Short mmCIF file of C-alpha atoms (C1' of nucleotides) in Angstrom, two decimals:
data_model
loop_
_atom_site.label_atom_id
_atom_site.label_comp_id
_atom_site.label_asym_id
_atom_site.label_seq_id
_atom_site.Cartn_x
_atom_site.Cartn_y
_atom_site.Cartn_z
CA MET O 1328 -0.16 0.37 -0.23
CA LYS O 1329 1.72 3.11 -1.23
CA ARG O 1330 1.03 6.04 0.90
CA ALA O 1331 1.18 8.93 0.03
CA ARG O 1332 4.50 11.35 0.36
CA TYR O 1333 4.32 15.34 0.47
CA HIS O 1334 5.99 14.99 -2.41
CA HIS O 1335 4.30 14.32 -5.45
CA GLY O 1336 7.19 12.40 -8.20
CA ASP O 1337 6.35 13.65 -11.02
CA LEU O 1338 3.82 16.15 -10.17
CA ARG O 1339 4.58 18.06 -14.12
CA ASN O 1340 3.35 15.07 -16.14
CA ALA O 1341 0.91 13.71 -13.87
CA LEU O 1342 -1.29 16.95 -14.32
CA LEU O 1343 -0.59 17.54 -18.53
CA VAL O 1344 -1.98 13.71 -18.52
CA ALA O 1345 -5.43 14.05 -15.64
CA THR O 1346 -5.22 18.10 -18.09
CA ILE O 1347 -6.25 16.60 -21.26
CA GLU O 1348 -8.18 13.49 -19.95
CA LEU O 1349 -10.44 16.31 -18.20
CA VAL O 1350 -10.81 17.43 -21.55
CA ARG O 1351 -11.99 14.48 -22.95
CA GLU O 1352 -14.67 14.29 -20.63
CA ARG O 1353 -15.71 17.77 -20.58
CA GLY O 1354 -14.34 19.86 -22.99
CA ALA O 1355 -11.36 22.59 -23.10
CA ARG O 1356 -13.77 24.91 -21.34
CA GLY O 1357 -14.70 22.52 -19.34
CA PHE O 1358 -11.08 21.88 -17.01
CA SER O 1359 -9.92 22.93 -14.55
CA VAL O 1360 -7.28 24.19 -12.58
CA SER O 1361 -8.69 22.12 -9.18
CA GLU O 1362 -10.07 18.74 -10.72
CA ALA O 1363 -6.84 18.05 -12.29
CA ALA O 1364 -4.99 18.37 -9.11
CA ARG O 1365 -7.98 16.17 -7.21
CA ARG O 1366 -6.95 14.11 -9.88
CA ALA O 1367 -3.63 14.15 -9.14
CA GLY O 1368 -3.61 13.68 -5.25
CA VAL O 1369 -2.86 17.05 -4.65
CA SER O 1370 -3.45 20.27 -3.09
CA ILE O 1371 -5.56 22.65 -5.49
CA THR O 1372 -2.69 25.21 -5.03
CA ALA O 1373 0.09 22.57 -6.01
CA PRO O 1374 -0.65 22.91 -9.58
CA TYR O 1375 1.09 26.50 -9.30
CA ARG O 1376 4.31 25.45 -8.66
CA HIS O 1377 4.69 24.38 -11.85
CA PHE O 1378 2.72 26.05 -13.66
CA ALA O 1379 1.66 29.84 -14.43
CA ASP O 1380 -1.96 29.65 -14.76
CA ARG O 1381 -4.63 27.66 -15.81
CA GLU O 1382 -3.59 28.57 -19.59
CA ALA O 1383 -0.43 27.38 -19.44
CA MET O 1384 -1.36 23.74 -18.56
CA LEU O 1385 -3.34 23.75 -21.61
CA ALA O 1386 -0.47 25.88 -23.75
CA ALA O 1387 1.58 22.34 -22.14
CA VAL O 1388 -0.73 20.08 -23.74
CA ALA O 1389 -0.65 21.28 -26.86
CA LEU O 1390 2.54 21.96 -27.20
CA ARG O 1391 3.40 17.98 -27.30
CA GLY O 1392 0.00 17.93 -29.57
CA PHE O 1393 2.49 19.85 -31.81
CA THR O 1394 5.11 17.81 -31.51
CA GLN O 1395 3.08 14.38 -32.08
CA LEU O 1396 1.55 15.40 -35.01
CA GLU O 1397 5.72 16.66 -36.39
CA GLU O 1398 6.63 12.52 -35.74
CA VAL O 1399 3.28 12.05 -37.28
CA PHE O 1400 3.97 13.71 -40.20
CA THR O 1401 7.68 13.53 -40.19
CA SER O 1402 6.90 9.04 -40.21
CA ARG O 1403 5.02 10.22 -43.90
CA THR O 1404 7.64 8.21 -46.74
CA GLU O 1405 5.79 8.07 -50.11
CA GLN O 1406 8.33 8.74 -52.48
CA ASP O 1407 5.67 10.40 -54.25
CA PRO O 1408 4.54 14.25 -53.54
CA VAL O 1409 1.24 14.05 -54.13
CA GLU O 1410 0.68 10.47 -52.73
CA ARG O 1411 2.68 11.58 -50.54
CA LEU O 1412 0.41 15.47 -49.21
CA VAL O 1413 -3.36 12.16 -49.89
CA ALA O 1414 -0.94 10.97 -46.74
CA ILE O 1415 -0.29 13.63 -45.03
CA ALA O 1416 -3.42 14.80 -45.35
CA ASP O 1417 -4.74 12.35 -44.30
CA ALA O 1418 -2.58 11.27 -41.17
CA TYR O 1419 -4.20 14.99 -40.32
CA VAL O 1420 -7.26 14.48 -40.15
CA ALA O 1421 -7.05 10.92 -38.13
CA PHE O 1422 -4.78 12.29 -35.70
CA ALA O 1423 -7.92 14.80 -34.65
CA ARG O 1424 -10.18 11.82 -34.62
CA ALA O 1425 -8.44 9.42 -32.96
CA ASP O 1426 -7.92 12.47 -30.35
CA PRO O 1427 -10.18 15.24 -30.60
CA ALA O 1428 -9.58 16.55 -27.08
CA LEU O 1429 -6.06 17.25 -27.93
CA PHE O 1430 -6.86 18.65 -31.06
CA GLU O 1431 -9.32 21.14 -29.07
CA VAL O 1432 -6.43 22.45 -27.06
CA MET O 1433 -4.21 22.59 -29.94
CA PHE O 1434 -6.30 24.67 -32.20
CA ALA O 1435 -9.32 25.77 -30.65
CA SER O 1436 -9.24 26.58 -26.74
CA GLY O 1437 -7.66 30.62 -27.02
CA ILE O 1438 -4.51 30.12 -26.11
CA ASP O 1439 -2.91 33.67 -26.19
CA LYS O 1440 -0.19 33.64 -29.10
CA GLU O 1441 1.82 37.02 -27.23
CA SER O 1442 1.84 34.70 -23.39
CA HIS O 1443 2.98 31.42 -25.38
CA PRO O 1444 4.73 31.84 -28.15
CA ASP O 1445 6.22 28.33 -27.81
CA VAL O 1446 3.20 26.70 -28.92
CA LEU O 1447 3.23 28.59 -32.04
CA ALA O 1448 6.66 28.16 -33.10
CA ARG O 1449 6.29 24.48 -32.76
CA ALA O 1450 3.33 25.28 -34.98
CA TYR O 1451 5.13 26.95 -37.50
CA ARG O 1452 8.02 24.06 -37.46
CA VAL O 1453 5.07 21.63 -38.52
CA GLN O 1454 4.09 23.41 -41.09
CA GLU O 1455 7.98 23.90 -42.26
CA LEU O 1456 7.52 20.12 -43.07
CA LEU O 1457 4.54 21.36 -45.05
CA VAL O 1458 6.65 23.98 -47.11
CA ASP O 1459 9.16 21.02 -47.64
CA ALA O 1460 5.92 18.33 -49.06
CA VAL O 1461 4.01 20.88 -51.33
CA GLY O 1462 7.32 22.03 -52.14
CA LYS O 1463 8.45 18.31 -53.73
CA LEU O 1464 5.47 19.05 -56.08
CA THR O 1465 5.71 22.65 -56.96
CA PRO O 1466 8.27 24.80 -56.56
CA ASP O 1467 7.12 28.09 -57.50
CA ASP O 1468 4.98 29.70 -54.71
CA ARG O 1469 6.05 27.55 -51.67
CA GLU O 1470 4.72 28.56 -49.05
CA ARG O 1471 1.75 30.01 -50.48
CA ARG O 1472 0.37 26.66 -51.51
CA ALA O 1473 1.58 24.96 -48.92
CA ALA O 1474 -0.66 27.36 -46.94
CA GLU O 1475 -4.21 25.96 -49.01
CA PHE O 1476 -2.91 22.43 -48.39
CA TRP O 1477 -2.14 23.51 -45.22
CA SER O 1478 -6.06 25.23 -45.15
CA ILE O 1479 -7.78 21.90 -47.33
CA ALA O 1480 -6.24 19.38 -44.35
CA HIS O 1481 -6.78 21.46 -40.92
CA GLY O 1482 -10.06 22.63 -42.68
CA VAL O 1483 -11.38 18.71 -43.67
CA ALA O 1484 -10.22 17.90 -39.61
CA ALA O 1485 -11.91 20.99 -37.47
CA LEU O 1486 -15.66 20.47 -39.23
CA ALA O 1487 -14.98 16.47 -38.91
CA THR O 1488 -13.91 16.82 -34.99
CA GLU O 1489 -17.31 19.55 -34.66
CA ASP O 1490 -19.65 17.46 -36.09
CA ARG O 1491 -20.50 19.51 -38.45
CA LEU O 1492 -19.53 17.80 -41.91
CA ARG O 1493 -23.20 16.18 -42.69
CA TYR O 1494 -22.23 13.82 -45.28
CA LEU O 1495 -19.16 12.90 -43.70
CA THR O 1496 -19.76 9.21 -42.28
CA ALA O 1497 -17.48 6.94 -41.21
CA GLU O 1498 -16.54 4.97 -44.07
CA ALA O 1499 -17.05 8.26 -46.60
CA GLY O 1500 -12.71 8.67 -45.00
CA SER O 1501 -10.41 10.08 -46.24
CA LEU O 1502 -12.43 13.41 -47.17
CA ALA O 1503 -9.07 15.02 -47.07
CA GLY O 1504 -7.26 12.98 -49.34
CA THR O 1505 -9.83 13.51 -52.37
CA ALA O 1506 -9.48 17.37 -52.18
CA VAL O 1507 -6.07 16.97 -51.60
CA ARG O 1508 -6.25 14.79 -55.08
CA ALA O 1509 -8.36 17.21 -56.93
CA TRP O 1510 -6.12 21.01 -55.58
CA SER O 1511 -2.97 18.91 -56.40
CA ALA O 1512 -4.35 17.85 -60.14
CA GLY O 1513 -5.07 21.40 -60.89
CA LEU O 1514 -1.52 22.66 -60.22
CA THR O 1515 -1.12 23.04 -63.75
CA MET I 680 -31.98 62.28 -18.77
CA LYS I 681 -33.07 58.79 -19.16
CA ARG I 682 -33.90 57.51 -15.72
CA ALA I 683 -33.27 53.69 -15.13
CA ARG I 684 -36.66 52.27 -15.71
CA TYR I 685 -37.17 48.69 -13.65
CA HIS I 686 -37.65 47.06 -16.87
CA HIS I 687 -35.15 47.00 -19.52
CA GLY I 688 -37.71 46.98 -22.82
CA ASP I 689 -34.95 45.35 -24.84
CA LEU I 690 -33.14 43.04 -22.91
CA ARG I 691 -32.63 40.05 -24.61
CA ASN I 692 -30.55 41.78 -28.05
CA ALA I 693 -28.80 44.31 -25.24
CA LEU I 694 -27.21 40.85 -23.63
CA LEU I 695 -26.77 39.91 -27.45
CA VAL I 696 -25.16 43.14 -28.35
CA ALA I 697 -22.90 43.13 -24.84
CA THR I 698 -21.89 39.50 -25.73
CA ILE I 699 -20.27 39.66 -28.81
CA GLU I 700 -18.33 43.24 -27.72
CA LEU I 701 -17.60 40.92 -24.76
CA VAL I 702 -15.84 38.47 -26.42
CA ARG I 703 -14.23 40.50 -29.00
CA GLU I 704 -11.98 42.34 -26.70
CA ARG I 705 -11.08 39.40 -23.63
CA GLY I 706 -12.10 36.33 -26.43
CA ALA I 707 -14.66 33.53 -25.98
CA ARG I 708 -13.85 32.19 -23.13
CA GLY I 709 -13.49 35.25 -21.45
CA PHE I 710 -17.10 36.27 -21.74
CA SER I 711 -19.27 36.69 -18.33
CA VAL I 712 -22.65 36.49 -18.33
CA SER I 713 -21.68 38.83 -15.25
CA GLU I 714 -19.74 41.10 -18.03
CA ALA I 715 -22.42 41.49 -20.38
CA ALA I 716 -25.21 42.13 -17.33
CA ARG I 717 -23.32 44.54 -16.29
CA ARG I 718 -23.21 46.78 -19.23
CA ALA I 719 -26.45 46.15 -20.43
CA GLY I 720 -27.35 47.97 -16.91
CA VAL I 721 -29.58 44.72 -15.84
CA SER I 722 -28.46 42.61 -12.50
CA ILE I 723 -26.33 40.29 -12.71
CA THR I 724 -29.36 37.83 -12.41
CA ALA I 725 -31.42 39.36 -15.06
CA PRO I 726 -30.28 37.59 -17.70
CA TYR I 727 -31.48 34.47 -16.57
CA ARG I 728 -35.00 35.26 -17.75
CA HIS I 729 -34.36 35.06 -21.39
CA PHE I 730 -31.39 32.67 -21.66
CA ALA I 731 -31.73 29.08 -19.18
CA ASP I 732 -27.36 29.52 -19.36
CA ARG I 733 -24.66 30.95 -20.37
CA GLU I 734 -23.75 28.42 -23.32
CA ALA I 735 -27.63 29.63 -24.72
CA MET I 736 -26.11 33.05 -24.85
CA LEU I 737 -23.14 32.10 -27.28
CA ALA I 738 -25.61 29.95 -28.86
CA ALA I 739 -28.19 32.72 -29.86
CA VAL I 740 -25.49 34.15 -31.21
CA ALA I 741 -23.80 31.11 -33.10
CA LEU I 742 -26.72 31.77 -34.15
CA ARG I 743 -27.59 35.02 -35.43
CA GLY I 744 -23.79 34.12 -37.07
CA PHE I 745 -24.62 31.28 -39.35
CA THR I 746 -27.59 33.79 -40.16
CA GLN I 747 -25.64 36.48 -41.55
CA LEU I 748 -23.69 33.80 -43.46
CA GLU I 749 -26.45 32.62 -45.37
CA GLU I 750 -27.12 35.78 -46.88
CA VAL I 751 -23.39 36.39 -47.28
CA PHE I 752 -23.34 33.68 -49.80
CA THR I 753 -26.98 34.69 -50.94
CA SER I 754 -25.63 37.03 -51.86
CA ARG I 755 -23.40 35.80 -54.54
CA THR I 756 -24.85 35.56 -58.04
CA GLU I 757 -21.97 34.64 -60.52
CA GLN I 758 -22.81 32.91 -63.10
CA ASP I 759 -19.71 30.99 -64.26
CA PRO I 760 -20.22 27.59 -61.12
CA VAL I 761 -16.16 28.20 -60.80
CA GLU I 762 -16.16 32.24 -59.51
CA ARG I 763 -18.85 32.01 -58.14
CA LEU I 764 -17.68 28.88 -55.77
CA VAL I 765 -14.27 30.85 -55.44
CA ALA I 766 -16.06 34.57 -54.22
CA ILE I 767 -18.04 31.91 -52.14
CA ALA I 768 -14.87 30.80 -50.60
CA ASP I 769 -13.48 34.62 -50.26
CA ALA I 770 -16.33 36.09 -48.60
CA TYR I 771 -16.63 32.88 -46.58
CA VAL I 772 -12.74 33.97 -45.13
CA ALA I 773 -13.20 37.94 -45.26
CA PHE I 774 -16.69 37.12 -43.19
CA ALA I 775 -14.29 35.40 -40.46
CA ARG I 776 -11.58 38.02 -40.56
CA ALA I 777 -14.17 40.52 -40.33
CA ASP I 778 -14.95 40.14 -37.45
CA PRO I 779 -12.85 36.36 -35.96
CA ALA I 780 -14.38 36.83 -32.63
CA LEU I 781 -18.38 35.67 -34.20
CA PHE I 782 -16.19 33.20 -36.17
CA GLU I 783 -14.93 32.06 -33.03
CA VAL I 784 -18.50 31.31 -30.94
CA MET I 785 -19.87 30.35 -34.17
CA PHE I 786 -17.04 27.29 -34.16
CA ALA I 787 -14.67 27.38 -31.30
CA SER I 788 -16.68 28.23 -28.67
CA GLY I 789 -18.17 25.04 -27.14
CA ILE I 790 -21.22 25.23 -27.76
CA ASP I 791 -23.17 21.90 -26.92
CA LYS I 792 -24.20 20.28 -30.38
CA GLU I 793 -27.13 18.31 -28.27
CA SER I 794 -28.59 21.52 -26.05
CA HIS I 795 -28.36 23.45 -29.15
CA PRO I 796 -29.02 21.71 -32.39
CA ASP I 797 -31.58 25.31 -33.56
CA VAL I 798 -27.31 26.24 -34.00
CA LEU I 799 -26.13 22.98 -35.87
CA ALA I 800 -29.95 23.28 -38.35
CA ARG I 801 -28.57 26.82 -38.91
CA ALA I 802 -25.30 24.99 -39.70
CA TYR I 803 -26.33 22.89 -42.46
CA ARG I 804 -28.67 24.89 -44.31
CA VAL I 805 -26.14 27.43 -44.60
CA GLN I 806 -24.41 23.72 -45.92
CA GLU I 807 -27.64 23.14 -48.27
CA LEU I 808 -26.03 26.11 -50.33
CA LEU I 809 -23.39 24.67 -50.61
CA VAL I 810 -24.47 21.59 -52.16
CA ASP I 811 -26.06 23.59 -54.82
CA ALA I 812 -23.00 25.89 -55.76
CA VAL I 813 -20.84 22.81 -55.59
CA GLY I 814 -23.36 20.71 -57.63
CA LYS I 815 -23.83 23.62 -61.16
CA LEU I 816 -19.75 22.39 -60.53
CA THR I 817 -19.44 18.65 -61.12
CA PRO I 818 -23.22 16.82 -60.26
CA ASP I 819 -21.16 13.68 -59.08
CA ASP I 820 -20.97 13.67 -55.62
CA ARG I 821 -22.58 16.86 -54.50
CA GLU I 822 -22.73 16.35 -51.07
CA ARG I 823 -19.12 14.77 -50.77
CA ARG I 824 -17.27 17.24 -52.80
CA ALA I 825 -19.82 20.30 -52.29
CA ALA I 826 -17.98 18.76 -47.65
CA GLU I 827 -14.83 19.17 -49.65
CA PHE I 828 -15.35 21.94 -50.15
CA TRP I 829 -16.21 24.06 -47.00
CA SER I 830 -13.48 22.21 -45.56
CA ILE I 831 -11.19 24.66 -47.83
CA ALA I 832 -13.60 28.16 -47.25
CA HIS I 833 -13.01 27.36 -43.90
CA GLY I 834 -9.66 25.38 -43.16
CA VAL I 835 -7.90 29.22 -44.78
CA ALA I 836 -11.03 30.92 -41.98
CA ALA I 837 -9.98 29.37 -39.38
CA LEU I 838 -5.90 29.29 -39.45
CA ALA I 839 -6.57 32.54 -40.90
CA THR I 840 -9.04 34.10 -37.53
CA GLU I 841 -5.78 32.48 -35.45
CA ASP I 842 -3.09 33.57 -37.03
CA ARG I 843 -1.56 30.62 -37.53
CA LEU I 844 -0.69 31.23 -42.02
CA ARG I 845 2.67 32.34 -41.68
CA TYR I 846 3.04 33.37 -45.26
CA LEU I 847 -0.27 35.32 -45.14
CA THR I 848 0.23 38.54 -45.31
CA ALA I 849 -2.93 40.08 -45.82
CA GLU I 850 -2.15 41.22 -49.05
CA ALA I 851 -1.62 37.64 -50.22
CA GLY I 852 -5.52 37.98 -49.42
CA SER I 853 -7.67 35.03 -51.52
CA LEU I 854 -5.85 32.03 -50.43
CA ALA I 855 -8.96 30.37 -50.82
CA GLY I 856 -10.31 31.07 -53.42
CA THR I 857 -6.51 30.04 -54.92
CA ALA I 858 -7.47 26.99 -53.83
CA VAL I 859 -10.79 26.78 -54.34
CA ARG I 860 -9.46 27.26 -58.19
CA ALA I 861 -6.88 24.40 -58.21
CA TRP I 862 -9.22 22.11 -56.25
CA SER I 863 -12.25 23.01 -58.78
CA ALA I 864 -9.69 22.17 -62.01
CA GLY I 865 -8.62 19.27 -60.70
CA LEU I 866 -12.21 17.46 -60.88
CA THR I 867 -11.83 16.49 -64.04
"C1'" DG Y 1407 -59.34 49.66 -12.39
"C1'" DC Y 1408 -58.02 44.66 -11.17
"C1'" DT Y 1409 -55.19 40.35 -12.26
"C1'" DT Y 1410 -51.94 38.52 -13.83
"C1'" DA Y 1411 -47.98 36.62 -16.34
"C1'" DA Y 1412 -43.32 38.51 -18.03
"C1'" DT Y 1413 -39.16 40.65 -16.49
"C1'" DG Y 1414 -36.03 42.67 -13.10
"C1'" DT Y 1415 -33.51 42.19 -7.61
"C1'" DG Y 1416 -31.47 40.04 -3.84
"C1'" DT Y 1417 -29.42 37.32 -1.64
"C1'" DA Y 1418 -26.77 33.12 -1.22
"C1'" DA Y 1419 -24.22 28.48 -1.81
"C1'" DG Y 1420 -21.02 26.02 -4.78
"C1'" DC Y 1421 -17.99 26.40 -7.79
"C1'" DC Y 1422 -13.37 28.38 -9.42
"C1'" DT Y 1423 -8.16 30.96 -10.30
"C1'" DC Y 1424 -4.28 32.82 -7.69
"C1'" DT Y 1425 -2.08 35.23 -3.98
"C1'" DA Y 1426 1.05 34.82 0.08
"C1'" DA Y 1427 3.00 32.88 4.29
"C1'" DC Y 1428 3.80 28.19 6.31
"C1'" DA Y 1429 5.66 23.34 6.14
"C1'" DT Y 1430 8.22 19.17 3.96
"C1'" DT Y 1431 11.93 17.33 2.01
"C1'" DG Y 1432 15.82 15.69 -1.21
"C1'" DG Y 1433 20.24 16.99 -2.61
"C1'" DA Y 1434 24.36 19.49 -2.98
"C1'" DG Y 1435 28.23 21.25 -0.41
"C1'" DT Y 1436 31.18 20.06 3.53
"C1'" DA A 1107 26.56 11.88 8.17
"C1'" DC A 1108 25.13 17.49 8.65
"C1'" DT A 1109 23.33 20.93 7.52
"C1'" DC A 1110 21.34 24.06 4.92
"C1'" DC A 1111 18.08 25.65 1.20
"C1'" DA A 1112 15.68 25.70 -3.66
"C1'" DA A 1113 11.83 22.99 -4.84
"C1'" DT A 1114 7.46 21.16 -3.88
"C1'" DG A 1115 2.81 21.02 -1.57
"C1'" DT A 1116 -0.64 22.93 1.58
"C1'" DT A 1117 -3.26 25.85 4.75
"C1'" DA A 1118 -6.05 30.37 4.28
"C1'" DG A 1119 -8.31 33.47 2.26
"C1'" DA A 1120 -10.18 37.43 -1.09
"C1'" DG A 1121 -12.57 37.99 -5.35
"C1'" DG A 1122 -15.26 36.72 -9.36
"C1'" DC A 1123 -18.66 33.15 -11.73
"C1'" DT A 1124 -22.91 30.50 -12.20
"C1'" DT A 1125 -26.98 30.04 -10.86
"C1'" DA A 1126 -31.07 28.25 -7.80
"C1'" DC A 1127 -34.87 30.81 -5.13
"C1'" DA A 1128 -37.91 33.94 -3.24
"C1'" DC A 1129 -39.68 38.99 -4.09
"C1'" DA A 1130 -40.82 43.32 -6.02
"C1'" DT A 1131 -41.97 45.59 -10.38
"C1'" DT A 1132 -45.07 46.59 -14.14
"C1'" DA A 1133 -47.02 46.05 -19.30
"C1'" DA A 1134 -51.14 44.25 -20.84
"C1'" DG A 1135 -55.71 41.88 -21.88
"C1'" DC A 1136 -59.88 42.13 -19.10
#
DNA sequence: GCTTAATGTGTAAGCCTCTAACATTGGAGT
DNA sequence: ACTCCAATGTTAGAGGCTTACACATTAAGC
């Protein structure tokens, strides 16, 4: 029987786990520092030793999310430029649907960019990967085209996680991939 | 000098105005029923005569937003199917950028679909407009293609309002239109 | 005019965030 | 081993928010 120790040992990490769990259960707005502390088995104010405020906890979760997303992208190694983009787009949507809560924290939890430049920087780094991948397809306007590409994938992911896509049933799948295919075919 | 009357006269509307103002200033999370009441010049509990709870106020604002969006879409009357879609996509992004707060309430304020089916229904109705417009371009798979189209426009709008598009400067403009043009060209 | 339903107020319970002072402990340096 | 200190937790408390409930006021139909 493990006695409750004064020092938790791995509180910061435990709090982040509790945070994402809570967002899964109640949404980003339903998350509270108090409840996360309760779940980690510490007093309500203990989290403030590790995070400046409530938002900082969400920002830390978002940061992890972008790191994961980066890994998802770098793991796609298709040779054909189009197929690679299709795979990335579908992987992006799969990532969002696999953990909508994490996706919500990353993009829709109202984290302030000014107070958390690290999160924005990480998001930009992920964007760089897309610029590279898109550059293999069209050397012209890589940045702009990458923004278009990301928008397609992000649009599907955002609408899908919010259940706003009436005609997107589970089996329909690969909506992003199909859209990207059309888009890349249209880039003369 | 107008005396403060017991009955406001147009409280519901005044509260909605205060709500969107507050979201503009502090984001959806920063909005509070108390502050909205304060601005409308009534007691903190008065809003509960008009709205079930805090979320209902945001839902009412979102509903208005979708109505506005519907008007924006129906006002595009370009003849050429492609040009019409390009115009709609750009109008969508312009709508989001003109009032990011409203866009946030509509899509990223965590309004529960179960408790506010009217908002979802209105969103679906807007989607119908897109299905029609896309149908003029490709009769095949209208619903699915419309979902792709909406995703493109929504992706640009969502990323732009969150300042996540590093390479999207103000003058760059029409990113959505360009993407839609490529996409429609690629639909053989 | 009277009555009543609609609309607004006051009070209070129970949550939450975050600050400040105090308690405990693991480790670094001796 | 011992001491001390920085890191990590706790307790107490201020102040804000949501929401229920009882009470006050008034607009509007009869």
